[in-house]
Structure formats: structure tokens, C-alpha cells
Amino acid sequence: MTTSYPWQAGTATGVGSYPGGDPAEALRVVLGELPEMPHLPELPARGPGADLTGRTAGLLVDMAIHLEPSGWRFSDRPGLDTSRSRDHLARDLDVLEEVAGGHDGPFKIQVCGPWTLAATIELKHGDRALKDPGAVRDLAASLAEGAAAHVADVRRRLPAAEIVLQLDEPALPAALAGTVPTASGFSRLRAVEEPIAEETLRTVIEATDAFPIVHCCARNVPFALLRGAGAKGISVDLSLVPRRDDDAVGETIDAGTGLLVGAVRAADGVLPSLQTTAEPVRQLWRRLGFPSAQLARLVVITPACGMAGASPRYVREALAHCRDTARMIYEAAD
């Protein structure tokens, strides 16, 4: 299957989160180190409302949230916590327009997916939204409307860019396996059926006018389900993808789905040589039997996950390492 990708061969990008609290500085780092496909940095160190769940909950339409000691919970009406979430994002988008308004290539934004939201937001009486199928449907519909408006807002601010929307679903494998704990932590919520999970995710993907990617930095990535939901790219931590998943990865590539490979550690440490970083990616490709020239076109190199816990210095080094690894893979395939 032939798929048109928004990125060029030999591209790298980031996953989402970064350390610090200055959106302009973080965005300049991203633009400088990842010029082929930059993205909007997330800065959870700013506090509640800047985290993965709170940031996306601020996009929800006709659904408000507030922060309890146990975490995020739905509210009857918007309050301080909802306003804080929206204010963080509004500031980030103003900075985006000011710093990157002329960007004319692919640009990625990130939103928490419906299943991870449902696994992390509590209903008003305290159970996780994941427990209530009706609540999940309402949440997905609200997210679909809010994400579509968010994509439109970013496109207005970056009129020459091609918008890539990444849905973050780290909790999806646990929801499918029935291992998400109840609010009390003493039990586990019933497993979500795959057709329902796929349909719910598709609701959000089909509502947005953007190139859809799903990021799942967990074990047991449901590759077929994500493709069925409409994902045109799947983002994974390569170290968490076992060899037993080779067939699923191969089917994903065969279907023309792009692969964003987390190949660079997200926490501070000594970076290996470019060859050492690239070798697991090449090994995967060799095992699958695809032409080497195809590797640099379908695969985007990324950090293994978000980098909120890393130092600013390491973030710069790791992003440059991703970029240089991607270019080296591309040049070696020529």
C-alpha cells in the first residue's frame, strides 16, 4: 500500500514533554535540533494543567475537570483547574505563532488519547471513567470535538505547515488487558473489548483534519487495532517491542503505516555512537526483510519517550542525536 507521509526520508522528531517552564525556550530548542519535523513541547513542570491529562482535559467540550488529592476528576462546571489548563495551552499557542509562525513543513502536536484519559480521570463519585462505557463514549465525543478545534487553531497560527496529530495512549494496553487499577487500587477494571477500543479511538482520529499518529510507549502495543482505528503512524519505544511482535510490526509496515521509533534514551546518560543507536533499528528491518531503501522513508527516529525528567543539556544532545541518527540511516541507504 502506498502512503504519502508528511515527513521526508531521514527525519527525526520528539515525543512531547520537556523539562523547565519556558515555552519559548523549549520551542526554540525543538526548532533548532529537529528542523524537519518539530513539535509543540509540553512542559509538565509548570504544575497541574500542564501534565498529559490536565493539558488535554482543557480541550474537552462541555466537560470540566478539577484536581483532587487522588488526581483529576470531572466537575459540574469549569473552575480554577480547568482555567489553568486552558491558560497554559493558550500561552503555548501564542508562543508557537510568534516563534514558528512561518514554519512550512510538518509540525506535530500532541493530545492525550481517549483511553488514557478515561484511565486517569475519575467520575464525580470517584471511580475511573474507564469503568463506565457511557462516560467513555461521552469523553471520546467531547475529545473529538475539542481536538478538532485545537488542530484548526494550530493550523490558523501555522498556515504553511502540515499538521501531524499525535494521540498519546500509554494506558491503552493496560485497558485492553484489564490491568488498570480501580480508584482504590484494590482491584482491576474489566478489560475493554478490542472492537470498542478501536471504534472509540477512530471517533477522535476521524474528527480531526490532520495526519494521525498514535504514541504508545508501553509493552504489548496493539498495532493492528491502531491501524484499524485510522492511525497512519505508530510511535513506540523500540526497547519495549519484543521480537515476538515482529509479525505485527511487519504487517504495519506492509500496510503503509509509518513507524516512529523511540531509539534514544529519554533520561540523562551517556549517548552511544550513532551506529550503536541505529543498529537495533536496522536489525529490526533486516529481520522483517524489507528493502533497506524503504527504512529511512517509513521510519522517524525519536527519543524513547517524553523527556520531562531529563536535564536541558541532555535534551539538546538527545534531540541532535536523534536527528543525526536519522540522517545517517538515510545516507547509508542511498
Tab-separated table of C-alpha atoms in Angstrom:
chain	number	residue	atom	x	y	z
A	1	MET	CA	0.000	0.000	0.000
A	2	THR	CA	1.328	3.454	-0.936
A	3	THR	CA	1.051	6.100	1.752
A	4	SER	CA	2.021	9.738	1.498
A	5	TYR	CA	3.900	10.816	4.603
A	6	PRO	CA	4.235	14.438	5.709
A	7	TRP	CA	7.898	13.891	6.584
A	8	GLN	CA	10.888	13.455	4.293
A	9	ALA	CA	13.227	10.474	4.408
A	10	GLY	CA	15.788	10.731	7.204
A	11	THR	CA	13.571	12.654	9.640
A	12	ALA	CA	13.592	12.792	13.435
A	13	THR	CA	11.150	14.328	15.880
A	14	GLY	CA	10.422	14.467	19.601
A	15	VAL	CA	7.742	12.751	21.629
A	16	GLY	CA	6.222	15.553	23.687
A	17	SER	CA	7.373	16.595	27.148
A	18	TYR	CA	10.461	18.586	28.124
A	19	PRO	CA	11.938	19.960	31.349
A	20	GLY	CA	11.571	23.544	32.502
A	21	GLY	CA	8.796	26.086	32.281
A	22	ASP	CA	9.703	28.452	29.429
A	23	PRO	CA	7.689	27.530	26.316
A	24	ALA	CA	9.624	29.910	24.046
A	25	GLU	CA	12.998	28.458	25.011
A	26	ALA	CA	11.749	24.867	24.672
A	27	LEU	CA	10.269	25.583	21.251
A	28	ARG	CA	13.482	27.215	20.040
A	29	VAL	CA	15.422	24.105	21.076
A	30	VAL	CA	12.986	21.881	19.182
A	31	LEU	CA	13.092	24.065	16.066
A	32	GLY	CA	16.879	24.180	16.175
A	33	GLU	CA	17.511	20.472	16.732
A	34	LEU	CA	14.549	18.952	14.852
A	35	PRO	CA	14.015	21.235	11.864
A	36	GLU	CA	12.484	18.555	9.591
A	37	MET	CA	9.548	17.813	11.923
A	38	PRO	CA	9.429	19.991	15.031
A	39	HIS	CA	6.612	19.727	17.542
A	40	LEU	CA	4.922	21.689	20.292
A	41	PRO	CA	6.780	20.967	23.555
A	42	GLU	CA	4.831	20.100	26.694
A	43	LEU	CA	6.189	21.406	29.994
A	44	PRO	CA	4.607	19.491	32.899
A	45	ALA	CA	6.999	21.080	35.418
A	46	ARG	CA	4.708	24.119	35.338
A	47	GLY	CA	2.311	22.138	37.501
A	48	PRO	CA	-1.294	20.915	37.319
A	49	GLY	CA	-2.862	21.583	33.952
A	50	ALA	CA	0.453	21.250	32.133
A	51	ASP	CA	0.575	17.470	32.629
A	52	LEU	CA	-0.579	14.996	29.978
A	53	THR	CA	-4.100	14.503	31.337
A	54	GLY	CA	-4.762	18.031	32.567
A	55	ARG	CA	-3.480	19.656	29.393
A	56	THR	CA	-5.813	17.645	27.168
A	57	ALA	CA	-8.737	17.872	29.586
A	58	GLY	CA	-8.630	21.616	28.976
A	59	LEU	CA	-9.610	20.893	25.360
A	60	LEU	CA	-12.745	18.958	26.286
A	61	VAL	CA	-16.032	20.487	25.166
A	62	ASP	CA	-18.773	20.775	27.797
A	63	MET	CA	-16.716	18.735	30.248
A	64	ALA	CA	-14.829	20.307	33.133
A	65	ILE	CA	-12.232	18.835	35.476
A	66	HIS	CA	-10.687	19.667	38.813
A	67	LEU	CA	-7.799	18.279	40.802
A	68	GLU	CA	-8.364	16.069	43.851
A	69	PRO	CA	-5.618	14.524	46.016
A	70	SER	CA	-6.256	11.295	44.082
A	71	GLY	CA	-5.897	13.003	40.695
A	72	TRP	CA	-8.125	14.566	38.044
A	73	ARG	CA	-11.914	14.349	38.453
A	74	PHE	CA	-14.853	15.580	36.409
A	75	SER	CA	-16.671	18.678	37.696
A	76	ASP	CA	-20.111	20.177	37.233
A	77	ARG	CA	-18.632	23.406	35.920
A	78	PRO	CA	-15.249	24.844	34.931
A	79	GLY	CA	-13.165	26.090	37.830
A	80	LEU	CA	-9.623	27.183	38.590
A	81	ASP	CA	-8.011	23.924	37.437
A	82	THR	CA	-9.768	23.944	34.070
A	83	SER	CA	-8.842	27.599	33.597
A	84	ARG	CA	-5.206	26.845	34.452
A	85	SER	CA	-5.079	24.074	31.833
A	86	ARG	CA	-6.515	26.343	29.176
A	87	ASP	CA	-4.226	29.220	30.125
A	88	HIS	CA	-1.090	27.065	29.788
A	89	LEU	CA	-2.136	25.921	26.319
A	90	ALA	CA	-3.192	29.410	25.217
A	91	ARG	CA	0.240	30.747	26.186
A	92	ASP	CA	1.959	27.898	24.350
A	93	LEU	CA	-0.024	28.591	21.188
A	94	ASP	CA	0.723	32.316	21.321
A	95	VAL	CA	4.431	31.491	21.640
A	96	LEU	CA	4.097	28.984	18.798
A	97	GLU	CA	2.648	31.617	16.479
A	98	GLU	CA	5.324	34.131	17.431
A	99	VAL	CA	8.336	31.808	17.197
A	100	ALA	CA	7.311	29.313	14.487
A	101	GLY	CA	4.532	31.030	12.538
A	102	GLY	CA	6.470	30.772	9.280
A	103	HIS	CA	7.214	27.037	9.517
A	104	ASP	CA	6.352	25.389	6.197
A	105	GLY	CA	6.896	21.664	6.803
A	106	PRO	CA	5.271	19.028	9.008
A	107	PHE	CA	4.591	20.161	12.563
A	108	LYS	CA	3.441	17.798	15.298
A	109	ILE	CA	1.114	18.469	18.204
A	110	GLN	CA	0.217	16.004	20.963
A	111	VAL	CA	-3.095	15.240	22.674
A	112	CYS	CA	-3.865	12.552	25.249
A	113	GLY	CA	-5.960	9.777	23.687
A	114	PRO	CA	-9.440	8.838	24.898
A	115	TRP	CA	-8.476	5.586	26.625
A	116	THR	CA	-5.636	7.106	28.602
A	117	LEU	CA	-7.908	9.997	29.595
A	118	ALA	CA	-10.578	7.501	30.678
A	119	ALA	CA	-7.989	5.587	32.705
A	120	THR	CA	-6.724	8.685	34.503
A	121	ILE	CA	-9.808	10.896	35.076
A	122	GLU	CA	-12.250	9.984	37.822
A	123	LEU	CA	-16.004	10.283	37.656
A	124	LYS	CA	-17.648	12.597	40.168
A	125	HIS	CA	-18.204	9.730	42.639
A	126	GLY	CA	-14.576	8.611	42.435
A	127	ASP	CA	-14.375	5.618	40.068
A	128	ARG	CA	-12.263	5.964	36.952
A	129	ALA	CA	-14.182	6.964	33.832
A	130	LEU	CA	-12.920	3.761	32.219
A	131	LYS	CA	-15.376	1.820	34.387
A	132	ASP	CA	-18.426	3.428	32.739
A	133	PRO	CA	-18.900	2.757	28.973
A	134	GLY	CA	-21.315	5.661	28.678
A	135	ALA	CA	-18.829	8.021	30.280
A	136	VAL	CA	-16.128	6.809	27.882
A	137	ARG	CA	-18.380	7.488	24.868
A	138	ASP	CA	-19.162	10.988	26.121
A	139	LEU	CA	-15.497	11.627	26.833
A	140	ALA	CA	-14.441	10.466	23.355
A	141	ALA	CA	-17.076	12.645	21.663
A	142	SER	CA	-16.001	15.662	23.707
A	143	LEU	CA	-12.334	14.996	22.974
A	144	ALA	CA	-13.036	14.582	19.253
A	145	GLU	CA	-14.696	17.996	19.114
A	146	GLY	CA	-12.002	19.634	21.226
A	147	ALA	CA	-9.104	18.058	19.337
A	148	ALA	CA	-10.608	19.134	16.005
A	149	ALA	CA	-10.850	22.713	17.246
A	150	HIS	CA	-7.276	22.526	18.545
A	151	VAL	CA	-5.959	21.322	15.174
A	152	ALA	CA	-7.837	24.130	13.435
A	153	ASP	CA	-6.375	26.696	15.849
A	154	VAL	CA	-2.828	25.450	15.285
A	155	ARG	CA	-3.355	25.450	11.518
A	156	ARG	CA	-4.521	29.054	11.680
A	157	ARG	CA	-1.335	30.001	13.537
A	158	LEU	CA	0.922	27.922	11.239
A	159	PRO	CA	-0.797	28.404	7.866
A	160	ALA	CA	2.045	26.914	5.800
A	161	ALA	CA	2.593	23.819	7.972
A	162	GLU	CA	1.179	20.311	7.596
A	163	ILE	CA	-0.258	19.391	10.980
A	164	VAL	CA	0.560	15.991	12.458
A	165	LEU	CA	-1.631	14.993	15.411
A	166	GLN	CA	-0.187	12.546	17.925
A	167	LEU	CA	-2.632	10.831	20.272
A	168	ASP	CA	-0.824	9.624	23.396
A	169	GLU	CA	-2.179	6.262	24.561
A	170	PRO	CA	0.250	4.819	27.121
A	171	ALA	CA	-2.653	3.278	29.096
A	172	LEU	CA	-4.355	1.557	26.150
A	173	PRO	CA	-2.551	-1.826	26.509
A	174	ALA	CA	-3.476	-1.929	30.208
A	175	ALA	CA	-7.110	-1.087	29.404
A	176	LEU	CA	-7.190	-3.946	26.887
A	177	ALA	CA	-5.557	-6.345	29.332
A	178	GLY	CA	-7.779	-5.447	32.263
A	179	THR	CA	-4.888	-4.308	34.437
A	180	VAL	CA	-5.909	-0.683	35.078
A	181	PRO	CA	-6.430	-0.360	38.842
A	182	THR	CA	-9.643	0.952	40.337
A	183	ALA	CA	-9.520	4.277	42.139
A	184	SER	CA	-8.969	2.436	45.433
A	185	GLY	CA	-6.146	0.400	43.960
A	186	PHE	CA	-7.531	-2.815	45.487
A	187	SER	CA	-8.995	-4.194	42.273
A	188	ARG	CA	-8.693	-4.001	38.485
A	189	LEU	CA	-11.159	-2.654	35.963
A	190	ARG	CA	-12.714	-5.015	33.444
A	191	ALA	CA	-10.800	-5.341	30.164
A	192	VAL	CA	-12.007	-3.245	27.257
A	193	GLU	CA	-13.001	-5.234	24.161
A	194	GLU	CA	-10.782	-4.542	21.155
A	195	PRO	CA	-13.599	-3.565	18.740
A	196	ILE	CA	-14.859	-0.989	21.236
A	197	ALA	CA	-11.363	0.342	21.837
A	198	GLU	CA	-10.788	0.658	18.091
A	199	GLU	CA	-14.117	2.359	17.421
A	200	THR	CA	-13.610	4.856	20.244
A	201	LEU	CA	-10.150	5.797	19.056
A	202	ARG	CA	-11.436	6.106	15.499
A	203	THR	CA	-14.037	8.610	16.714
A	204	VAL	CA	-11.260	11.010	17.674
A	205	ILE	CA	-8.989	10.343	14.695
A	206	GLU	CA	-11.711	10.824	12.083
A	207	ALA	CA	-12.861	14.101	13.641
A	208	THR	CA	-9.524	15.834	13.095
A	209	ASP	CA	-8.134	17.155	9.837
A	210	ALA	CA	-4.526	16.162	10.471
A	211	PHE	CA	-2.094	13.306	9.791
A	212	PRO	CA	-2.860	10.945	12.709
A	213	ILE	CA	-0.198	9.199	14.799
A	214	VAL	CA	-0.741	7.165	17.961
A	215	HIS	CA	2.067	7.062	20.524
A	216	CYS	CA	2.162	4.066	22.856
A	217	CYS	CA	5.325	3.842	24.970
A	218	ALA	CA	4.285	0.611	26.664
A	219	ARG	CA	4.593	-3.112	26.160
A	220	ASN	CA	2.049	-5.006	24.062
A	221	VAL	CA	1.361	-2.232	21.580
A	222	PRO	CA	-1.878	-3.186	19.731
A	223	PHE	CA	-0.543	-2.467	16.245
A	224	ALA	CA	-3.497	-3.915	14.296
A	225	LEU	CA	-6.038	-2.112	16.459
A	226	LEU	CA	-4.271	1.232	15.970
A	227	ARG	CA	-4.174	0.757	12.203
A	228	GLY	CA	-7.843	-0.208	12.214
A	229	ALA	CA	-8.676	2.966	14.120
A	230	GLY	CA	-7.079	5.038	11.373
A	231	ALA	CA	-3.558	5.708	12.653
A	232	LYS	CA	-1.220	6.443	9.740
A	233	GLY	CA	1.797	6.370	12.022
A	234	ILE	CA	2.550	4.444	15.220
A	235	SER	CA	5.097	5.706	17.746
A	236	VAL	CA	6.776	3.197	20.067
A	237	ASP	CA	9.688	2.726	22.439
A	238	LEU	CA	11.765	0.217	20.486
A	239	SER	CA	13.240	-1.296	23.655
A	240	LEU	CA	9.719	-2.343	24.749
A	241	VAL	CA	8.790	-4.040	21.458
A	242	PRO	CA	9.748	-7.732	21.742
A	243	ARG	CA	10.795	-9.912	18.818
A	244	ARG	CA	7.521	-11.793	19.108
A	245	ASP	CA	5.879	-8.624	17.759
A	246	ASP	CA	7.897	-8.775	14.522
A	247	ASP	CA	4.904	-10.085	12.561
A	248	ALA	CA	2.676	-7.286	13.855
A	249	VAL	CA	5.322	-4.682	13.032
A	250	GLY	CA	5.827	-6.201	9.593
A	251	GLU	CA	2.085	-6.102	8.879
A	252	THR	CA	2.047	-2.472	9.984
A	253	ILE	CA	4.822	-1.559	7.556
A	254	ASP	CA	3.220	-3.645	4.803
A	255	ALA	CA	0.038	-1.630	5.285
A	256	GLY	CA	1.968	1.582	4.628
A	257	THR	CA	1.790	2.805	8.220
A	258	GLY	CA	4.702	4.980	9.304
A	259	LEU	CA	6.784	3.925	12.304
A	260	LEU	CA	8.147	6.444	14.797
A	261	VAL	CA	10.880	4.535	16.586
A	262	GLY	CA	11.989	5.549	20.056
A	263	ALA	CA	15.667	4.680	19.764
A	264	VAL	CA	17.367	7.243	22.039
A	265	ARG	CA	17.074	7.069	25.831
A	266	ALA	CA	14.858	9.776	27.296
A	267	ALA	CA	16.675	10.118	30.636
A	268	ASP	CA	20.104	11.602	31.273
A	269	GLY	CA	23.023	9.363	30.408
A	270	VAL	CA	25.941	8.927	28.064
A	271	LEU	CA	24.790	8.742	24.458
A	272	PRO	CA	26.308	5.914	22.397
A	273	SER	CA	27.678	6.280	18.881
A	274	LEU	CA	25.235	6.929	16.059
A	275	GLN	CA	25.977	3.448	14.710
A	276	THR	CA	25.097	1.867	18.061
A	277	THR	CA	21.812	3.770	18.202
A	278	ALA	CA	20.901	2.877	14.630
A	279	GLU	CA	21.775	-0.820	14.830
A	280	PRO	CA	18.601	-2.061	16.633
A	281	VAL	CA	16.514	-0.233	14.031
A	282	ARG	CA	18.479	-1.832	11.219
A	283	GLN	CA	18.295	-5.245	12.880
A	284	LEU	CA	14.519	-4.967	13.041
A	285	TRP	CA	14.410	-4.036	9.376
A	286	ARG	CA	16.651	-6.933	8.393
A	287	ARG	CA	14.544	-9.413	10.360
A	288	LEU	CA	11.406	-8.173	8.617
A	289	GLY	CA	13.035	-8.456	5.192
A	290	PHE	CA	12.087	-5.043	3.849
A	291	PRO	CA	14.356	-3.168	1.388
A	292	SER	CA	16.883	-1.002	3.190
A	293	ALA	CA	15.968	1.970	0.996
A	294	GLN	CA	12.477	1.871	2.495
A	295	LEU	CA	13.753	2.245	6.057
A	296	ALA	CA	14.535	5.957	6.025
A	297	ARG	CA	11.220	6.771	4.321
A	298	LEU	CA	8.875	4.957	6.686
A	299	VAL	CA	10.803	5.327	9.937
A	300	VAL	CA	11.165	8.516	12.001
A	301	ILE	CA	13.718	8.453	14.831
A	302	THR	CA	12.587	9.784	18.233
A	303	PRO	CA	13.551	9.626	21.898
A	304	ALA	CA	12.165	6.559	23.673
A	305	CYS	CA	9.523	8.645	25.444
A	306	GLY	CA	8.898	12.114	26.847
A	307	MET	CA	11.875	13.907	28.346
A	308	ALA	CA	10.372	15.887	31.210
A	309	GLY	CA	12.750	14.218	33.675
A	310	ALA	CA	15.913	14.955	31.697
A	311	SER	CA	18.257	17.926	32.056
A	312	PRO	CA	18.038	20.721	29.464
A	313	ARG	CA	21.572	19.963	28.322
A	314	TYR	CA	20.799	16.302	27.764
A	315	VAL	CA	17.603	17.178	25.885
A	316	ARG	CA	19.599	19.169	23.330
A	317	GLU	CA	22.140	16.382	22.969
A	318	ALA	CA	19.486	13.665	22.643
A	319	LEU	CA	17.464	15.557	20.040
A	320	ALA	CA	20.605	16.216	17.998
A	321	HIS	CA	21.453	12.517	18.349
A	322	CYS	CA	18.017	11.552	17.005
A	323	ARG	CA	18.450	13.923	14.065
A	324	ASP	CA	21.946	12.712	13.223
A	325	THR	CA	20.940	9.042	13.545
A	326	ALA	CA	18.034	9.564	11.148
A	327	ARG	CA	20.285	11.306	8.629
A	328	MET	CA	22.937	8.626	8.887
A	329	ILE	CA	20.350	5.888	8.212
A	330	TYR	CA	19.116	7.847	5.195
A	331	GLU	CA	22.592	8.472	3.771
A	332	ALA	CA	23.590	4.827	4.251
A	333	ALA	CA	20.555	3.737	2.228
A	334	ASP	CA	21.447	5.921	-0.765
